Tab-separated table of C-alpha atoms and ligand atoms in Angstrom:
chain	number	residue	atom	x	y	z
A	69	UNK	CA	-12.345	15.543	-85.834
A	70	UNK	CA	-15.137	14.626	-88.274
A	71	UNK	CA	-14.895	11.257	-90.010
A	72	UNK	CA	-13.616	11.399	-93.587
A	73	UNK	CA	-16.482	10.360	-95.937
A	74	UNK	CA	-14.328	8.985	-98.789
A	75	UNK	CA	-11.108	7.066	-98.211
A	76	UNK	CA	-8.725	5.682	-100.821
A	77	UNK	CA	-5.851	3.262	-100.429
A	78	UNK	CA	-3.452	2.949	-103.343
A	79	UNK	CA	-0.090	4.054	-104.678
A	80	UNK	CA	1.602	7.428	-104.651
A	81	UNK	CA	4.313	7.217	-107.256
A	82	UNK	CA	6.952	8.850	-109.338
A	83	UNK	CA	6.206	8.058	-112.980
A	84	UNK	CA	8.469	8.222	-115.994
A	85	UNK	CA	6.290	8.275	-119.093
A	86	UNK	CA	6.740	8.530	-122.833
A	87	UNK	CA	3.841	9.190	-125.204
A	88	UNK	CA	3.770	10.327	-128.852
A	89	UNK	CA	3.221	13.849	-127.447
A	90	UNK	CA	6.397	13.977	-125.316
A	91	UNK	CA	7.864	12.615	-122.102
A	92	UNK	CA	8.153	13.290	-118.374
A	93	UNK	CA	10.471	11.835	-115.815
A	94	UNK	CA	9.829	11.289	-112.095
A	95	UNK	CA	6.487	13.055	-112.298
A	96	UNK	CA	3.898	12.772	-109.534
A	97	UNK	CA	1.514	9.886	-110.169
A	98	UNK	CA	0.077	6.785	-108.548
A	99	UNK	CA	-3.410	5.357	-108.339
A	100	UNK	CA	-4.290	7.062	-105.036
A	101	UNK	CA	-2.881	10.409	-106.179
A	102	UNK	CA	-5.052	10.669	-109.284
A	103	UNK	CA	-8.064	9.314	-107.451
A	104	UNK	CA	-7.859	11.735	-104.545
A	105	UNK	CA	-7.177	14.808	-106.676
A	106	UNK	CA	-10.252	13.972	-108.761
A	107	UNK	CA	-12.483	13.104	-105.801
A	108	UNK	CA	-11.484	16.285	-103.942
A	109	UNK	CA	-13.486	18.250	-106.514
A	110	UNK	CA	-16.606	16.668	-104.973
A	111	UNK	CA	-15.984	15.803	-101.338
A	112	UNK	CA	-13.476	15.423	-98.486
A	113	UNK	CA	-11.149	12.566	-99.323
A	114	UNK	CA	-8.455	10.908	-97.241
A	115	UNK	CA	-5.521	9.093	-98.769
A	116	UNK	CA	-3.771	5.996	-97.391
A	117	UNK	CA	-0.481	5.352	-99.145
A	118	UNK	CA	3.254	4.939	-98.661
A	119	UNK	CA	6.028	7.193	-99.890
A	120	UNK	CA	9.784	7.152	-99.413
A	121	UNK	CA	12.061	9.784	-97.931
A	122	UNK	CA	12.502	11.107	-101.467
A	123	UNK	CA	8.898	12.324	-101.636
A	124	UNK	CA	9.010	16.000	-102.543
A	125	UNK	CA	7.537	18.692	-100.268
A	126	UNK	CA	5.937	20.403	-103.264
A	127	UNK	CA	3.998	17.212	-104.093
A	128	UNK	CA	2.783	16.874	-100.514
A	129	UNK	CA	1.782	20.541	-100.643
A	130	UNK	CA	-0.113	20.077	-103.911
A	131	UNK	CA	-2.295	17.390	-102.330
A	132	UNK	CA	-2.970	19.582	-99.296
A	133	UNK	CA	-3.696	22.664	-101.434
A	134	UNK	CA	-6.240	20.676	-103.432
A	135	UNK	CA	-8.037	19.684	-100.221
A	136	UNK	CA	-6.835	16.071	-99.910
A	137	UNK	CA	-6.443	14.850	-96.313
A	138	UNK	CA	-2.981	13.273	-96.107
A	139	UNK	CA	-3.031	12.099	-92.489
A	140	UNK	CA	-2.899	8.572	-93.933
A	141	UNK	CA	0.200	9.207	-96.066
A	142	UNK	CA	3.035	7.281	-94.416
A	143	UNK	CA	6.740	7.879	-95.026
A	144	UNK	CA	9.080	4.878	-95.003
A	145	UNK	CA	12.866	4.700	-95.263
A	146	UNK	CA	13.830	4.182	-98.903
A	147	UNK	CA	12.435	5.274	-102.243
A	148	UNK	CA	8.863	5.911	-103.351
A	149	UNK	CA	7.126	3.509	-105.739
A	150	UNK	CA	8.296	4.015	-109.333
A	151	UNK	CA	6.519	3.199	-112.581
A	152	UNK	CA	7.990	3.553	-116.071
A	153	UNK	CA	5.585	3.270	-118.971
A	154	UNK	CA	4.956	4.247	-122.538
A	155	UNK	CA	2.028	4.632	-124.897
A	156	UNK	CA	1.797	4.298	-128.676
A	157	UNK	CA	-0.671	5.450	-131.299
A	158	UNK	CA	-3.962	6.598	-129.806
A	159	UNK	CA	-2.616	6.096	-126.238
A	160	UNK	CA	-5.232	3.487	-125.448
A	161	UNK	CA	-2.961	1.026	-123.733
A	162	UNK	CA	-0.150	1.585	-121.243
A	163	UNK	CA	2.943	-0.543	-121.779
A	164	UNK	CA	4.784	-1.064	-118.525
A	165	UNK	CA	8.552	-0.923	-118.944
A	166	UNK	CA	9.416	-1.091	-115.259
A	167	UNK	CA	7.670	-1.366	-111.886
A	168	UNK	CA	9.826	-0.733	-108.816
A	169	UNK	CA	7.815	-1.444	-105.678
A	170	UNK	CA	10.396	0.141	-103.315
A	171	UNK	CA	8.583	1.235	-100.092
A	172	UNK	CA	5.479	-0.723	-101.099
A	173	UNK	CA	7.210	-3.900	-99.908
A	174	UNK	CA	7.172	-2.513	-96.330
A	175	UNK	CA	3.823	-0.724	-96.479
A	176	UNK	CA	1.342	-1.513	-93.727
A	177	UNK	CA	-1.791	0.575	-94.405
A	178	UNK	CA	-2.640	1.996	-90.994
A	179	UNK	CA	-5.974	3.831	-90.897
A	180	UNK	CA	-5.958	7.053	-88.855
A	181	UNK	CA	-8.996	7.235	-86.478
A	182	UNK	CA	-10.967	9.578	-88.782
A	183	UNK	CA	-10.592	7.096	-91.689
A	184	UNK	CA	-12.103	4.032	-90.013
A	185	UNK	CA	-15.790	4.561	-90.820
A	186	UNK	CA	-15.990	6.158	-94.297
A	187	UNK	CA	-19.210	6.178	-96.279
A	188	UNK	CA	-17.314	5.106	-99.371
A	189	UNK	CA	-13.991	3.264	-99.613
A	190	UNK	CA	-11.944	2.922	-102.774
A	191	UNK	CA	-9.306	0.216	-102.974
A	192	UNK	CA	-7.246	1.657	-105.824
A	193	UNK	CA	-4.667	-0.426	-107.664
A	194	UNK	CA	-2.173	-1.776	-105.124
A	195	UNK	CA	-1.187	-5.195	-103.749
A	196	UNK	CA	-4.526	-6.965	-103.075
A	197	UNK	CA	-3.156	-8.242	-99.742
A	198	UNK	CA	-3.033	-4.584	-98.657
A	199	UNK	CA	-6.543	-3.969	-100.004
A	200	UNK	CA	-7.742	-6.875	-97.824
A	201	UNK	CA	-5.901	-5.552	-94.787
A	202	UNK	CA	-7.655	-2.180	-95.131
A	203	UNK	CA	-11.051	-3.925	-95.268
A	204	UNK	CA	-10.186	-5.787	-92.054
A	205	UNK	CA	-9.246	-2.552	-90.281
A	206	UNK	CA	-12.544	-0.694	-90.710
A	207	UNK	CA	-14.791	-0.027	-87.728
A	208	UNK	CA	-17.902	-0.667	-89.801
A	209	UNK	CA	-18.650	-1.614	-93.352
A	210	UNK	CA	-18.923	1.426	-95.661
A	211	UNK	CA	-22.085	1.990	-97.691
A	212	UNK	CA	-20.020	1.293	-100.783
A	213	UNK	CA	-16.689	-0.440	-101.309
A	214	UNK	CA	-15.177	-0.248	-104.787
A	215	UNK	CA	-11.889	-1.534	-106.150
A	216	UNK	CA	-9.566	-1.363	-109.123
A	217	UNK	CA	-6.477	-3.339	-110.042
A	218	UNK	CA	-3.736	-3.491	-112.668
A	219	UNK	CA	-2.125	-6.038	-114.972
A	220	UNK	CA	0.787	-6.328	-112.506
A	221	UNK	CA	-1.459	-7.576	-109.660
A	222	UNK	CA	-3.554	-9.805	-111.940
A	223	UNK	CA	-0.353	-11.508	-113.072
A	224	UNK	CA	1.440	-11.708	-109.708
A	225	UNK	CA	-1.249	-11.923	-106.991
A	226	UNK	CA	-4.348	-13.402	-108.588
A	227	UNK	CA	-5.636	-15.532	-105.623
A	228	UNK	CA	-5.595	-12.520	-103.266
A	229	UNK	CA	-7.267	-10.387	-105.914
A	230	UNK	CA	-10.103	-12.907	-106.220
A	231	UNK	CA	-10.596	-12.666	-102.435
A	232	UNK	CA	-10.916	-8.878	-102.790
A	233	UNK	CA	-13.573	-9.312	-105.487
A	234	UNK	CA	-15.684	-11.358	-103.055
A	235	UNK	CA	-15.831	-8.406	-100.654
A	236	UNK	CA	-16.647	-5.375	-102.813
A	237	UNK	CA	-19.810	-3.757	-104.238
A	238	UNK	CA	-18.274	-2.254	-107.339
A	239	UNK	CA	-15.272	-3.141	-109.520
A	240	UNK	CA	-13.732	-0.642	-111.934
A	241	UNK	CA	-11.130	-1.985	-114.332
A	242	UNK	CA	-9.951	-1.157	-117.797
A	243	UNK	CA	-10.734	-3.260	-120.816
A	244	UNK	CA	-7.260	-4.774	-121.161
A	245	UNK	CA	-7.286	-5.812	-117.510
A	246	UNK	CA	-10.781	-7.283	-117.855
A	247	UNK	CA	-9.557	-9.431	-120.750
A	248	UNK	CA	-6.476	-10.498	-118.837
A	249	UNK	CA	-8.462	-11.319	-115.701
A	250	UNK	CA	-11.158	-13.297	-117.509
A	251	UNK	CA	-8.953	-14.814	-120.231
A	252	UNK	CA	-11.467	-13.745	-122.892
A	253	UNK	CA	-10.909	-11.093	-125.553
A	254	UNK	CA	-14.629	-10.246	-125.903
A	255	UNK	CA	-15.415	-7.517	-123.398
A	256	UNK	CA	-19.031	-8.591	-122.738
A	257	UNK	CA	-18.088	-12.232	-122.167
A	258	UNK	CA	-15.151	-11.103	-119.997
A	259	UNK	CA	-17.555	-8.987	-117.914
A	260	UNK	CA	-19.898	-11.943	-117.431
A	261	UNK	CA	-17.028	-14.150	-116.321
A	262	UNK	CA	-15.673	-11.573	-113.870
A	263	UNK	CA	-19.083	-10.946	-112.326
A	264	UNK	CA	-19.285	-14.615	-111.341
A	265	UNK	CA	-16.478	-14.022	-108.816
A	266	UNK	CA	-18.666	-11.897	-106.557
A	267	UNK	CA	-21.827	-9.825	-106.403
A	268	UNK	CA	-20.680	-6.423	-107.579
A	269	UNK	CA	-21.506	-3.908	-110.257
A	270	UNK	CA	-18.777	-3.856	-112.873
A	271	UNK	CA	-17.483	-0.814	-114.694
A	272	UNK	CA	-15.170	-1.436	-117.627
A	273	UNK	CA	-13.171	1.619	-118.684
A	274	UNK	CA	-12.464	1.600	-122.397
A	275	UNK	CA	-10.078	4.531	-122.835
A	276	UNK	CA	-11.016	6.569	-125.896
A	277	UNK	CA	-14.154	4.452	-126.279
A	278	UNK	CA	-15.777	5.418	-122.970
A	279	UNK	CA	-17.081	3.048	-120.346
A	280	UNK	CA	-19.575	0.244	-119.752
A	281	UNK	CA	-21.530	-0.315	-116.550
A	282	UNK	CA	-22.866	-3.809	-115.870
A	283	UNK	CA	-25.423	-3.560	-113.079
A	284	UNK	CA	-27.922	-6.310	-112.212
A	285	UNK	CA	-29.179	-7.440	-115.635
A	286	UNK	CA	-28.607	-4.127	-117.390
A	287	UNK	CA	-25.780	-2.553	-119.363
A	288	UNK	CA	-25.199	1.200	-119.639
A	289	UNK	CA	-22.666	2.616	-122.080
A	290	UNK	CA	-21.153	6.087	-122.347
A	291	UNK	CA	-18.710	7.333	-124.959
A	292	UNK	CA	-15.553	9.224	-124.064
A	293	UNK	CA	-15.729	13.009	-124.318
A	294	UNK	CA	-14.436	13.750	-127.862
A	295	UNK	CA	-11.034	15.389	-127.385
A	296	UNK	CA	-8.734	16.861	-130.009
A	297	UNK	CA	-5.493	16.629	-128.053
A	298	UNK	CA	-4.737	13.667	-125.856
A	299	UNK	CA	-1.297	14.081	-124.283
A	300	UNK	CA	-0.976	11.372	-121.621
A	301	UNK	CA	-3.663	8.904	-120.579
A	302	UNK	CA	-1.923	7.903	-117.344
A	303	UNK	CA	-4.300	8.291	-114.443
A	304	UNK	CA	-7.422	8.479	-116.579
A	305	UNK	CA	-8.841	5.384	-114.898
A	306	UNK	CA	-8.157	6.612	-111.387
A	307	UNK	CA	-9.482	10.101	-112.110
A	308	UNK	CA	-12.584	8.494	-113.560
A	309	UNK	CA	-13.015	6.494	-110.351
A	310	UNK	CA	-12.408	9.586	-108.192
A	311	UNK	CA	-14.962	11.664	-110.063
A	312	UNK	CA	-17.452	8.794	-110.149
A	313	UNK	CA	-17.296	7.917	-106.447
A	314	UNK	CA	-17.072	11.563	-105.371
A	315	UNK	CA	-20.214	12.376	-107.345
A	316	UNK	CA	-21.961	9.231	-106.119
A	317	UNK	CA	-21.233	10.154	-102.539
A	318	UNK	CA	-23.046	13.443	-103.064
A	319	UNK	CA	-25.983	11.930	-104.971
A	320	UNK	CA	-26.117	8.202	-104.201
A	321	UNK	CA	-29.018	7.349	-106.514
A	322	UNK	CA	-27.669	9.094	-109.601
A	323	UNK	CA	-25.292	6.441	-110.852
A	324	UNK	CA	-25.407	7.489	-114.503
A	325	UNK	CA	-24.775	11.128	-113.721
A	326	UNK	CA	-21.844	10.072	-111.538
A	327	UNK	CA	-20.441	7.975	-114.390
A	328	UNK	CA	-20.575	10.916	-116.752
A	329	UNK	CA	-18.909	13.182	-114.179
A	330	UNK	CA	-16.141	10.594	-113.727
A	331	UNK	CA	-15.748	10.494	-117.473
A	332	UNK	CA	-15.559	14.278	-117.680
A	333	UNK	CA	-12.913	14.555	-114.944
A	334	UNK	CA	-10.828	11.884	-116.725
A	335	UNK	CA	-11.120	13.838	-119.980
A	336	UNK	CA	-9.267	16.723	-118.325
A	337	UNK	CA	-6.566	14.487	-116.838
A	338	UNK	CA	-5.463	13.252	-120.277
A	339	UNK	CA	-4.991	16.782	-121.636
A	340	UNK	CA	-1.566	17.094	-119.996
A	341	UNK	CA	1.173	14.972	-118.421
A	342	UNK	CA	1.030	13.687	-114.867
A	343	UNK	CA	-1.379	15.567	-112.578
A	344	UNK	CA	-0.767	18.964	-114.191
A	345	UNK	CA	-4.293	19.449	-115.474
A	346	UNK	CA	-5.951	18.059	-112.361
A	347	UNK	CA	-3.848	20.410	-110.259
A	348	UNK	CA	-5.652	23.444	-111.660
A	349	UNK	CA	-9.039	21.974	-112.562
A	350	UNK	CA	-12.065	23.813	-111.175
A	351	UNK	CA	-15.578	22.640	-110.489
A	352	UNK	CA	-17.011	25.142	-112.976
A	353	UNK	CA	-14.832	23.682	-115.765
A	354	UNK	CA	-16.094	20.219	-114.895
A	355	UNK	CA	-19.699	21.365	-114.867
A	356	UNK	CA	-19.396	23.190	-118.204
A	357	UNK	CA	-17.983	20.079	-119.874
A	358	UNK	CA	-20.673	17.944	-118.232
A	359	UNK	CA	-23.352	20.094	-119.904
A	360	UNK	CA	-21.544	19.873	-123.255
A	361	UNK	CA	-21.324	16.116	-122.871
A	362	UNK	CA	-25.064	15.912	-122.290
A	363	UNK	CA	-25.571	17.529	-125.681
A	364	UNK	CA	-23.095	15.164	-127.311
A	365	UNK	CA	-25.086	12.099	-126.218
A	366	UNK	CA	-28.646	13.474	-126.349
A	367	UNK	CA	-30.998	11.174	-128.312
A	368	UNK	CA	-34.061	12.309	-130.196
A	369	UNK	CA	-37.364	11.293	-128.624
A	370	UNK	CA	-38.936	8.264	-130.244
B	196	AMP	P1	-4.248	4.465	-114.505
B	196	AMP	O1	-5.343	5.341	-113.959
B	196	AMP	O2	-4.671	3.047	-114.613
B	196	AMP	O3	-3.627	5.022	-115.752
B	196	AMP	O4	-3.093	4.436	-113.395
B	196	AMP	C1	-2.030	5.322	-113.417
B	196	AMP	C2	-1.106	5.182	-112.242
B	196	AMP	O5	-0.948	3.832	-111.824
B	196	AMP	C3	0.289	5.670	-112.553
B	196	AMP	O6	0.453	6.956	-112.039
B	196	AMP	C4	1.221	4.656	-111.879
B	196	AMP	O7	2.098	5.223	-110.950
B	196	AMP	C5	0.280	3.729	-111.171
B	196	AMP	N1	0.707	2.336	-111.237
B	196	AMP	C6	1.453	1.725	-112.198
B	196	AMP	N2	1.627	0.421	-111.914
B	196	AMP	C7	0.976	0.212	-110.746
B	196	AMP	C8	0.775	-0.925	-109.907
B	196	AMP	N3	1.294	-2.127	-110.224
B	196	AMP	N4	0.048	-0.770	-108.783
B	196	AMP	C9	-0.488	0.416	-108.474
B	196	AMP	N5	-0.341	1.528	-109.197
B	196	AMP	C10	0.388	1.434	-110.317
């Protein structure tokens, strides 16, 4: 069997979400789910995650149908990870009402043989101790290791998270998490503080305001794709990361193009609840919106 080029470790979850546009209960979610569905538009992606015996066959099938390799999806006795959250106003910030770790407390992320030498590894939001364990289980260091986290892990497992930051090439977090991590409300100062914990490029996702890339001494900013109807922003960050790293794997030197493609994939995710939009998204839809986005940000020559 060929090695899998892009591997993600993270959560596969059942989410209960309320937004001003409606609500869903026990809908498929999780950081690794959104990431892998987005990345599968670009490349072969393998998912390492834990689910409980309650994980639905139709959800497993959806991942397979979309081309995600689920050899690394492990089933444990008990219930899948659950997250309950809500959004207000412009849906820029998720408010966690409940996090039930369930099978995550037993999860030992075993890497199937084809997952041990990926070109790119994404440590999606999950317990940083598990992110570290995955790094220790690789046969060789990937060309690129990137990570994300969430408020929950910043608050509960900060020392382990700082050890993860020392070992990655790229960190993707949202603005609220950057502020929480750095203890500074100014996003540029927060970025500077966070970058002192390692030697990585930093991408700060700013919801409806786009994203910032801090790389070496430069900053690159992109706006969000202007959308009329935003239904549920859950998973936007992970879809962004999936599109970004999937595109970067195909064209390693085109970081800005990859960022825009990540942004475009995320813009589809937020058009519906859960993974509904990602479940039907096609490459030609992504490409069409990418071309539109280029027009949106085109500057006149000086
Ligand atoms: P985001 O892309 O940041 O909106 O992440 C969305 C997903 O994160 C949801 O589908 C949740 O199931 C998942 N999630 C919520 N809390 C956590 C957590 N503490 N660790 C990992 N994933 C989480």
